[in-house]
Amino acid sequence: MDRHKVIKATVLEIVNEVGGPCDRVDESQLLVDQLGLSSLHLARIVAVLELELGVDPFSEQVSITSVRTVGDLMRVYDQGGDSPGAEEDQQADAEATADRRRAVARGNRAARLGARTDS
């Protein structure tokens, strides 16, 4: 199933749970004003889509408040998911974070040793 179909199916499922029967959603529909979703529903959609698509573009790249329509949601996932080099970037970020943590740990150990020799 392609990304847009997953997004529409997820939104439709939650809209049906919240507001009753709805046959389809289209890109121009407003998530809150027309489909009746709240911020909690949007958070749930993002959580489901993270599981389904393996990406959460809202963690760092985009503010959820910028998403008004189903189409906006689709565009955010188009920009944030499966971009070339994304996996390599994530690996590099993880390695950089690990390096920073090791440096902090070394600094903490050095500070503790220095405190012992000063006493």
CSV table of N, CA, C and O in Angstrom, one decimal:
chain,number,residue,atom,x,y,z
A,1,MET,N,0.9,-1.2,0.0
A,1,MET,CA,0.0,0.0,0.0
A,1,MET,C,0.9,1.2,0.0
A,1,MET,O,1.8,1.3,0.8
A,2,ASP,N,0.6,2.2,-0.8
A,2,ASP,CA,1.4,3.4,-0.9
A,2,ASP,C,1.1,4.3,0.3
A,2,ASP,O,0.1,4.2,1.0
A,3,ARG,N,2.1,5.2,0.5
A,3,ARG,CA,2.0,6.1,1.7
A,3,ARG,C,0.7,6.9,1.7
A,3,ARG,O,0.1,7.0,2.8
A,4,HIS,N,0.3,7.5,0.6
A,4,HIS,CA,-0.9,8.3,0.6
A,4,HIS,C,-2.2,7.4,1.0
A,4,HIS,O,-3.0,7.9,1.8
A,5,LYS,N,-2.2,6.2,0.5
A,5,LYS,CA,-3.3,5.3,0.9
A,5,LYS,C,-3.3,5.0,2.4
A,5,LYS,O,-4.4,5.0,3.0
A,6,VAL,N,-2.1,4.8,2.9
A,6,VAL,CA,-2.0,4.5,4.4
A,6,VAL,C,-2.5,5.7,5.2
A,6,VAL,O,-3.2,5.6,6.2
A,7,ILE,N,-2.1,6.9,4.8
A,7,ILE,CA,-2.4,8.1,5.5
A,7,ILE,C,-4.0,8.3,5.4
A,7,ILE,O,-4.6,8.5,6.5
A,8,LYS,N,-4.5,8.2,4.2
A,8,LYS,CA,-6.0,8.4,4.1
A,8,LYS,C,-6.7,7.3,4.9
A,8,LYS,O,-7.7,7.6,5.6
A,9,ALA,N,-6.3,6.1,4.8
A,9,ALA,CA,-7.0,5.0,5.6
A,9,ALA,C,-6.9,5.2,7.1
A,9,ALA,O,-7.9,5.0,7.8
A,10,THR,N,-5.8,5.7,7.6
A,10,THR,CA,-5.6,5.9,9.0
A,10,THR,C,-6.5,7.1,9.4
A,10,THR,O,-7.2,7.0,10.4
A,11,VAL,N,-6.5,8.2,8.7
A,11,VAL,CA,-7.4,9.3,9.0
A,11,VAL,C,-8.9,8.9,9.0
A,11,VAL,O,-9.6,9.1,9.9
A,12,LEU,N,-9.2,8.1,7.9
A,12,LEU,CA,-10.6,7.7,7.8
A,12,LEU,C,-11.0,6.8,8.9
A,12,LEU,O,-12.2,6.9,9.5
A,13,GLU,N,-10.2,5.9,9.3
A,13,GLU,CA,-10.5,5.0,10.5
A,13,GLU,C,-10.8,5.8,11.7
A,13,GLU,O,-11.8,5.6,12.4
A,14,ILE,N,-9.9,6.8,12.0
A,14,ILE,CA,-10.1,7.6,13.2
A,14,ILE,C,-11.3,8.5,13.1
A,14,ILE,O,-12.1,8.7,14.1
A,15,VAL,N,-11.6,9.1,11.9
A,15,VAL,CA,-12.7,9.9,11.7
A,15,VAL,C,-14.0,9.1,12.0
A,15,VAL,O,-14.9,9.5,12.6
A,16,ASN,N,-14.0,7.8,11.5
A,16,ASN,CA,-15.2,7.0,11.7
A,16,ASN,C,-15.4,6.6,13.2
A,16,ASN,O,-16.5,6.5,13.6
A,17,GLU,N,-14.3,6.5,13.9
A,17,GLU,CA,-14.4,6.2,15.3
A,17,GLU,C,-15.0,7.4,16.1
A,17,GLU,O,-15.8,7.3,17.0
A,18,VAL,N,-14.6,8.6,15.7
A,18,VAL,CA,-14.9,9.8,16.4
A,18,VAL,C,-16.3,10.4,16.0
A,18,VAL,O,-17.1,10.7,16.8
A,19,GLY,N,-16.5,10.5,14.7
A,19,GLY,CA,-17.7,11.2,14.2
A,19,GLY,C,-18.7,10.4,13.5
A,19,GLY,O,-19.7,10.9,13.1
A,20,GLY,N,-18.5,9.1,13.4
A,20,GLY,CA,-19.5,8.3,12.8
A,20,GLY,C,-19.1,8.0,11.3
A,20,GLY,O,-18.0,8.3,10.9
A,21,PRO,N,-20.1,7.5,10.6
A,21,PRO,CA,-19.8,7.0,9.2
A,21,PRO,C,-19.3,8.1,8.3
A,21,PRO,O,-19.8,9.2,8.2
A,22,CYS,N,-18.2,7.7,7.6
A,22,CYS,CA,-17.6,8.6,6.6
A,22,CYS,C,-17.0,7.6,5.6
A,22,CYS,O,-16.3,6.7,5.9
A,23,ASP,N,-17.4,7.9,4.3
A,23,ASP,CA,-16.9,6.9,3.2
A,23,ASP,C,-15.5,7.2,2.8
A,23,ASP,O,-14.8,6.2,2.4
A,24,ARG,N,-15.1,8.4,2.7
A,24,ARG,CA,-13.8,8.8,2.2
A,24,ARG,C,-13.3,10.1,2.7
A,24,ARG,O,-14.1,10.9,3.2
A,25,VAL,N,-12.0,10.3,2.7
A,25,VAL,CA,-11.5,11.6,3.0
A,25,VAL,C,-10.7,12.1,1.7
A,25,VAL,O,-10.2,11.2,1.0
A,26,ASP,N,-10.6,13.4,1.5
A,26,ASP,CA,-9.8,13.9,0.4
A,26,ASP,C,-8.8,14.9,0.9
A,26,ASP,O,-8.9,15.4,2.0
A,27,GLU,N,-7.9,15.3,0.0
A,27,GLU,CA,-6.8,16.1,0.4
A,27,GLU,C,-7.2,17.5,0.9
A,27,GLU,O,-6.5,18.1,1.7
A,28,SER,N,-8.3,18.0,0.4
A,28,SER,CA,-8.7,19.4,0.8
A,28,SER,C,-9.4,19.5,2.1
A,28,SER,O,-9.6,20.6,2.6
A,29,GLN,N,-9.8,18.4,2.7
A,29,GLN,CA,-10.6,18.4,3.9
A,29,GLN,C,-9.7,18.9,5.1
A,29,GLN,O,-8.6,18.4,5.3
A,30,LEU,N,-10.3,19.8,5.9
A,30,LEU,CA,-9.7,20.3,7.1
A,30,LEU,C,-9.8,19.2,8.2
A,30,LEU,O,-10.9,18.7,8.5
A,31,LEU,N,-8.7,18.9,8.8
A,31,LEU,CA,-8.7,17.8,9.8
A,31,LEU,C,-9.6,18.1,11.0
A,31,LEU,O,-10.3,17.3,11.5
A,32,VAL,N,-9.5,19.4,11.5
A,32,VAL,CA,-10.3,19.8,12.7
A,32,VAL,C,-11.7,20.2,12.3
A,32,VAL,O,-12.7,19.7,12.8
A,33,ASP,N,-11.8,21.3,11.5
A,33,ASP,CA,-13.0,21.9,11.2
A,33,ASP,C,-14.0,21.1,10.4
A,33,ASP,O,-15.2,21.1,10.7
A,34,GLN,N,-13.5,20.3,9.5
A,34,GLN,CA,-14.4,19.5,8.7
A,34,GLN,C,-14.6,18.0,9.1
A,34,GLN,O,-15.6,17.4,9.0
A,35,LEU,N,-13.5,17.5,9.6
A,35,LEU,CA,-13.5,16.1,10.0
A,35,LEU,C,-13.7,15.9,11.5
A,35,LEU,O,-13.9,14.7,11.9
A,36,GLY,N,-13.7,16.9,12.2
A,36,GLY,CA,-14.0,16.9,13.7
A,36,GLY,C,-12.9,16.3,14.5
A,36,GLY,O,-13.2,15.8,15.6
A,37,LEU,N,-11.7,16.3,14.1
A,37,LEU,CA,-10.6,15.7,14.9
A,37,LEU,C,-10.0,16.7,15.9
A,37,LEU,O,-10.0,17.9,15.6
A,38,SER,N,-9.6,16.2,17.0
A,38,SER,CA,-9.0,17.1,18.1
A,38,SER,C,-7.5,16.9,18.0
A,38,SER,O,-7.0,16.0,17.3
A,39,SER,N,-6.8,17.6,18.8
A,39,SER,CA,-5.3,17.4,18.9
A,39,SER,C,-4.9,16.0,19.4
A,39,SER,O,-3.9,15.5,18.9
A,40,LEU,N,-5.7,15.4,20.2
A,40,LEU,CA,-5.5,14.1,20.7
A,40,LEU,C,-5.7,13.1,19.5
A,40,LEU,O,-4.9,12.1,19.4
A,41,HIS,N,-6.6,13.3,18.7
A,41,HIS,CA,-6.8,12.5,17.5
A,41,HIS,C,-5.7,12.6,16.5
A,41,HIS,O,-5.2,11.6,16.0
A,42,LEU,N,-5.2,13.8,16.4
A,42,LEU,CA,-4.0,14.0,15.5
A,42,LEU,C,-2.8,13.3,16.0
A,42,LEU,O,-2.0,12.7,15.3
A,43,ALA,N,-2.6,13.4,17.3
A,43,ALA,CA,-1.5,12.7,18.0
A,43,ALA,C,-1.6,11.2,17.7
A,43,ALA,O,-0.6,10.5,17.5
A,44,ARG,N,-2.8,10.7,17.8
A,44,ARG,CA,-3.0,9.2,17.6
A,44,ARG,C,-2.7,8.9,16.1
A,44,ARG,O,-2.1,7.9,15.8
A,45,ILE,N,-3.1,9.7,15.2
A,45,ILE,CA,-2.8,9.5,13.8
A,45,ILE,C,-1.3,9.5,13.6
A,45,ILE,O,-0.8,8.6,12.9
A,46,VAL,N,-0.6,10.4,14.1
A,46,VAL,CA,0.8,10.5,14.0
A,46,VAL,C,1.5,9.2,14.6
A,46,VAL,O,2.4,8.6,14.0
A,47,ALA,N,1.0,8.7,15.7
A,47,ALA,CA,1.5,7.5,16.3
A,47,ALA,C,1.3,6.3,15.4
A,47,ALA,O,2.2,5.5,15.2
A,48,VAL,N,0.1,6.2,14.9
A,48,VAL,CA,-0.3,5.0,14.0
A,48,VAL,C,0.6,5.1,12.8
A,48,VAL,O,1.1,4.1,12.3
A,49,LEU,N,0.7,6.3,12.2
A,49,LEU,CA,1.5,6.4,11.0
A,49,LEU,C,3.0,6.2,11.2
A,49,LEU,O,3.7,5.6,10.3
A,50,GLU,N,3.5,6.5,12.4
A,50,GLU,CA,4.9,6.2,12.7
A,50,GLU,C,5.1,4.7,12.7
A,50,GLU,O,6.1,4.2,12.2
A,51,LEU,N,4.1,3.9,13.2
A,51,LEU,CA,4.2,2.5,13.2
A,51,LEU,C,4.1,1.9,11.8
A,51,LEU,O,4.8,1.0,11.4
A,52,GLU,N,3.1,2.5,11.1
A,52,GLU,CA,2.9,2.0,9.7
A,52,GLU,C,4.0,2.3,8.7
A,52,GLU,O,4.3,1.5,7.8
A,53,LEU,N,4.4,3.6,8.8
A,53,LEU,CA,5.4,4.1,7.8
A,53,LEU,C,6.8,4.1,8.3
A,53,LEU,O,7.7,4.3,7.5
A,54,GLY,N,7.0,4.0,9.6
A,54,GLY,CA,8.4,3.9,10.1
A,54,GLY,C,9.1,5.3,10.2
A,54,GLY,O,10.3,5.4,10.2
A,55,VAL,N,8.3,6.4,10.2
A,55,VAL,CA,8.8,7.7,10.2
A,55,VAL,C,7.9,8.6,11.0
A,55,VAL,O,6.7,8.5,11.0
A,56,ASP,N,8.5,9.6,11.8
A,56,ASP,CA,7.7,10.6,12.5
A,56,ASP,C,8.3,12.0,12.1
A,56,ASP,O,9.3,12.4,12.7
A,57,PRO,N,7.8,12.6,11.0
A,57,PRO,CA,8.4,13.9,10.6
A,57,PRO,C,8.2,15.0,11.6
A,57,PRO,O,8.8,16.0,11.4
A,58,PHE,N,7.3,14.8,12.6
A,58,PHE,CA,7.0,15.8,13.5
A,58,PHE,C,8.0,15.8,14.7
A,58,PHE,O,8.0,16.8,15.4
A,59,SER,N,8.9,14.8,14.8
A,59,SER,CA,9.8,14.8,15.9
A,59,SER,C,10.8,15.9,15.8
A,59,SER,O,11.2,16.4,16.8
A,60,GLU,N,11.2,16.3,14.6
A,60,GLU,CA,12.2,17.4,14.5
A,60,GLU,C,12.0,18.3,13.3
A,60,GLU,O,12.4,19.4,13.4
A,61,GLN,N,11.3,17.8,12.3
A,61,GLN,CA,11.3,18.5,11.0
A,61,GLN,C,10.2,19.5,10.9
A,61,GLN,O,10.4,20.6,10.4
A,62,VAL,N,9.0,19.2,11.4
A,62,VAL,CA,7.8,20.0,11.1
A,62,VAL,C,7.0,20.1,12.4
A,62,VAL,O,6.9,19.2,13.1
A,63,SER,N,6.3,21.2,12.5
A,63,SER,CA,5.4,21.4,13.6
A,63,SER,C,4.0,20.9,13.2
A,63,SER,O,3.5,21.2,12.2
A,64,ILE,N,3.4,20.1,14.1
A,64,ILE,CA,2.1,19.6,13.9
A,64,ILE,C,1.1,20.7,13.7
A,64,ILE,O,0.1,20.5,12.9
A,65,THR,N,1.3,21.8,14.2
A,65,THR,CA,0.4,23.0,14.1
A,65,THR,C,0.3,23.5,12.7
A,65,THR,O,-0.6,24.2,12.3
A,66,SER,N,1.3,23.1,11.8
A,66,SER,CA,1.3,23.6,10.4
A,66,SER,C,0.4,22.7,9.6
A,66,SER,O,0.2,23.0,8.4
A,67,VAL,N,-0.1,21.6,10.1
A,67,VAL,CA,-0.9,20.7,9.3
A,67,VAL,C,-2.4,21.0,9.6
A,67,VAL,O,-2.9,20.9,10.7
A,68,ARG,N,-3.1,21.4,8.5
A,68,ARG,CA,-4.5,21.8,8.6
A,68,ARG,C,-5.4,20.8,7.8
A,68,ARG,O,-6.5,20.6,8.2
A,69,THR,N,-4.9,20.2,6.7
A,69,THR,CA,-5.7,19.4,5.9
A,69,THR,C,-5.1,18.0,5.7
A,69,THR,O,-3.9,17.8,6.1
A,70,VAL,N,-5.9,17.1,5.2
A,70,VAL,CA,-5.4,15.7,4.9
A,70,VAL,C,-4.2,15.9,3.9
A,70,VAL,O,-3.2,15.2,4.0
A,71,GLY,N,-4.3,16.8,2.9
A,71,GLY,CA,-3.2,17.0,2.0
A,71,GLY,C,-1.9,17.5,2.6
A,71,GLY,O,-0.8,17.1,2.3
A,72,ASP,N,-2.1,18.4,3.6
A,72,ASP,CA,-0.9,18.9,4.4
A,72,ASP,C,-0.2,17.7,5.0
A,72,ASP,O,1.0,17.6,5.0
A,73,LEU,N,-1.0,16.8,5.6
A,73,LEU,CA,-0.5,15.6,6.3
A,73,LEU,C,0.3,14.7,5.3
A,73,LEU,O,1.4,14.3,5.6
A,74,MET,N,-0.3,14.5,4.1
A,74,MET,CA,0.4,13.7,3.1
A,74,MET,C,1.7,14.4,2.7
A,74,MET,O,2.7,13.7,2.5
A,75,ARG,N,1.7,15.7,2.5
A,75,ARG,CA,2.9,16.4,2.0
A,75,ARG,C,4.0,16.3,3.1
A,75,ARG,O,5.2,16.1,2.8
A,76,VAL,N,3.7,16.4,4.4
A,76,VAL,CA,4.7,16.3,5.4
A,76,VAL,C,5.3,14.9,5.4
A,76,VAL,O,6.5,14.8,5.5
A,77,TYR,N,4.5,13.9,5.2
A,77,TYR,CA,5.1,12.5,5.2
A,77,TYR,C,5.9,12.3,3.9
A,77,TYR,O,6.9,11.6,3.9
A,78,ASP,N,5.5,12.9,2.8
A,78,ASP,CA,6.2,12.9,1.5
A,78,ASP,C,7.6,13.5,1.7
A,78,ASP,O,8.6,13.0,1.2
A,79,GLN,N,7.7,14.6,2.5
A,79,GLN,CA,9.0,15.3,2.7
A,79,GLN,C,9.8,14.5,3.7
A,79,GLN,O,11.0,14.5,3.6
A,80,GLY,N,9.2,13.9,4.7
A,80,GLY,CA,9.9,13.3,5.8
A,80,GLY,C,10.2,11.9,5.7
A,80,GLY,O,11.0,11.3,6.5
A,81,GLY,N,9.6,11.2,4.8
A,81,GLY,CA,9.8,9.7,4.8
A,81,GLY,C,10.5,9.3,3.6
A,81,GLY,O,10.4,9.8,2.5
A,82,ASP,N,11.4,8.3,3.8
A,82,ASP,CA,12.1,7.6,2.7
A,82,ASP,C,12.9,8.5,1.8
A,82,ASP,O,13.0,8.3,0.6
A,83,SER,N,13.4,9.6,2.4
A,83,SER,CA,14.2,10.5,1.6
A,83,SER,C,15.6,9.9,1.4
A,83,SER,O,16.0,9.1,2.3
A,84,PRO,N,16.2,10.1,0.3
A,84,PRO,CA,17.5,9.5,0.0
A,84,PRO,C,18.5,9.9,1.1
A,84,PRO,O,18.6,11.0,1.5
A,85,GLY,N,19.2,8.9,1.7
A,85,GLY,CA,20.2,9.1,2.7
A,85,GLY,C,19.6,9.2,4.1
A,85,GLY,O,20.4,9.4,5.0
A,86,ALA,N,18.3,9.1,4.3
A,86,ALA,CA,17.7,9.3,5.6
A,86,ALA,C,18.3,8.3,6.6
A,86,ALA,O,18.6,8.6,7.7
A,87,GLU,N,18.4,7.0,6.2
A,87,GLU,CA,18.9,6.0,7.1
A,87,GLU,C,20.3,6.3,7.5
A,87,GLU,O,20.7,6.2,8.6
A,88,GLU,N,21.1,6.7,6.5
A,88,GLU,CA,22.5,7.0,6.8
A,88,GLU,C,22.6,8.2,7.8
A,88,GLU,O,23.4,8.3,8.7
A,89,ASP,N,21.7,9.2,7.5
A,89,ASP,CA,21.7,10.4,8.4
A,89,ASP,C,21.3,10.0,9.8
A,89,ASP,O,21.9,10.5,10.8
A,90,GLN,N,20.4,9.1,10.0
A,90,GLN,CA,19.9,8.6,11.3
A,90,GLN,C,21.1,7.9,12.0
A,90,GLN,O,21.3,8.1,13.2
A,91,GLN,N,21.8,7.1,11.2
A,91,GLN,CA,22.9,6.4,11.8
A,91,GLN,C,24.0,7.3,12.2
A,91,GLN,O,24.6,7.2,13.3
A,92,ALA,N,24.3,8.3,11.4
A,92,ALA,CA,25.3,9.3,11.8
A,92,ALA,C,24.9,10.1,13.0
A,92,ALA,O,25.7,10.4,13.9
A,93,ASP,N,23.6,10.5,13.1
A,93,ASP,CA,23.1,11.2,14.3
A,93,ASP,C,23.3,10.3,15.5
A,93,ASP,O,23.6,10.8,16.6
A,94,ALA,N,22.9,9.0,15.4
A,94,ALA,CA,23.1,8.1,16.6
A,94,ALA,C,24.5,8.0,17.0
A,94,ALA,O,24.8,8.0,18.2
A,95,GLU,N,25.4,7.9,16.0
A,95,GLU,CA,26.8,7.8,16.4
A,95,GLU,C,27.3,9.1,17.0
A,95,GLU,O,28.1,9.1,18.0
A,96,ALA,N,26.9,10.3,16.5
A,96,ALA,CA,27.3,11.5,17.1
A,96,ALA,C,26.8,11.7,18.5
A,96,ALA,O,27.5,12.1,19.4
A,97,THR,N,25.5,11.2,18.8
A,97,THR,CA,25.0,11.3,20.1
A,97,THR,C,25.8,10.4,21.0
A,97,THR,O,26.1,10.8,22.2
A,98,ALA,N,26.1,9.2,20.6
A,98,ALA,CA,26.9,8.3,21.4
A,98,ALA,C,28.3,8.9,21.7
A,98,ALA,O,28.8,8.8,22.8
A,99,ASP,N,28.9,9.5,20.7
A,99,ASP,CA,30.2,10.2,21.0
A,99,ASP,C,30.1,11.3,22.0
A,99,ASP,O,30.9,11.4,22.9
A,100,ARG,N,29.0,12.1,21.9
A,100,ARG,CA,28.8,13.1,22.9
A,100,ARG,C,28.6,12.5,24.3
A,100,ARG,O,29.2,13.1,25.3
A,101,ARG,N,27.9,11.5,24.4
A,101,ARG,CA,27.6,10.9,25.7
A,101,ARG,C,28.9,10.3,26.3
A,101,ARG,O,29.2,10.4,27.5
A,102,ARG,N,29.8,9.7,25.5
A,102,ARG,CA,31.0,9.2,25.9
A,102,ARG,C,31.9,10.3,26.4
A,102,ARG,O,32.6,10.2,27.4
A,103,ALA,N,31.9,11.4,25.7
A,103,ALA,CA,32.8,12.6,26.1
A,103,ALA,C,32.3,13.2,27.4
A,103,ALA,O,33.1,13.5,28.3
A,104,VAL,N,31.0,13.2,27.6
A,104,VAL,CA,30.4,13.7,28.9
A,104,VAL,C,30.8,12.8,30.0
A,104,VAL,O,31.3,13.2,31.1
A,105,ALA,N,30.7,11.5,29.7
A,105,ALA,CA,31.1,10.5,30.8
A,105,ALA,C,32.6,10.6,31.1
A,105,ALA,O,32.9,10.6,32.3
A,106,ARG,N,33.4,10.8,30.1
A,106,ARG,CA,34.9,11.0,30.4
A,106,ARG,C,35.1,12.2,31.2
A,106,ARG,O,35.9,12.2,32.2
A,107,GLY,N,34.4,13.3,30.9
A,107,GLY,CA,34.5,14.6,31.6
A,107,GLY,C,34.1,14.4,33.0
A,107,GLY,O,34.7,14.9,34.0
A,108,ASN,N,33.0,13.7,33.3
A,108,ASN,CA,32.5,13.5,34.6
A,108,ASN,C,33.5,12.6,35.4
A,108,ASN,O,33.7,12.9,36.6
A,109,ARG,N,34.1,11.6,34.8
A,109,ARG,CA,35.1,10.8,35.5
A,109,ARG,C,36.3,11.6,35.9
A,109,ARG,O,36.8,11.6,37.0
A,110,ALA,N,36.7,12.5,34.9
A,110,ALA,CA,37.9,13.3,35.2
A,110,ALA,C,37.6,14.3,36.3
A,110,ALA,O,38.4,14.6,37.2
A,111,ALA,N,36.4,14.9,36.3
A,111,ALA,CA,36.0,15.8,37.4
A,111,ALA,C,36.0,15.1,38.7
A,111,ALA,O,36.5,15.7,39.7
A,112,ARG,N,35.5,13.9,38.8
A,112,ARG,CA,35.5,13.1,40.0
A,112,ARG,C,36.9,12.8,40.5
A,112,ARG,O,37.2,12.9,41.7
A,113,LEU,N,37.8,12.4,39.6
A,113,LEU,CA,39.2,12.2,40.0
A,113,LEU,C,39.8,13.4,40.4
A,113,LEU,O,40.6,13.4,41.4
A,114,GLY,N,39.6,14.5,39.8
A,114,GLY,CA,40.2,15.8,40.2
A,114,GLY,C,39.7,16.2,41.6
A,114,GLY,O,40.4,16.7,42.4
A,115,ALA,N,38.4,15.9,41.9
A,115,ALA,CA,37.9,16.3,43.2
A,115,ALA,C,38.5,15.4,44.3
A,115,ALA,O,38.8,15.9,45.4
A,116,ARG,N,38.9,14.2,44.0
A,116,ARG,CA,39.5,13.3,45.0
A,116,ARG,C,40.9,13.8,45.3
A,116,ARG,O,41.4,13.7,46.4
A,117,THR,N,41.6,14.3,44.2
A,117,THR,CA,43.0,14.7,44.5
A,117,THR,C,43.1,16.0,45.2
A,117,THR,O,44.1,16.3,45.8
A,118,ASP,N,42.0,16.8,45.0
A,118,ASP,CA,42.0,18.1,45.7
A,118,ASP,C,41.8,18.0,47.2
A,118,ASP,O,42.1,18.9,47.9
A,119,SER,N,41.2,17.0,47.6
A,119,SER,CA,40.8,16.8,49.0
A,119,SER,C,41.9,16.5,49.9
A,119,SER,O,42.9,15.9,49.6
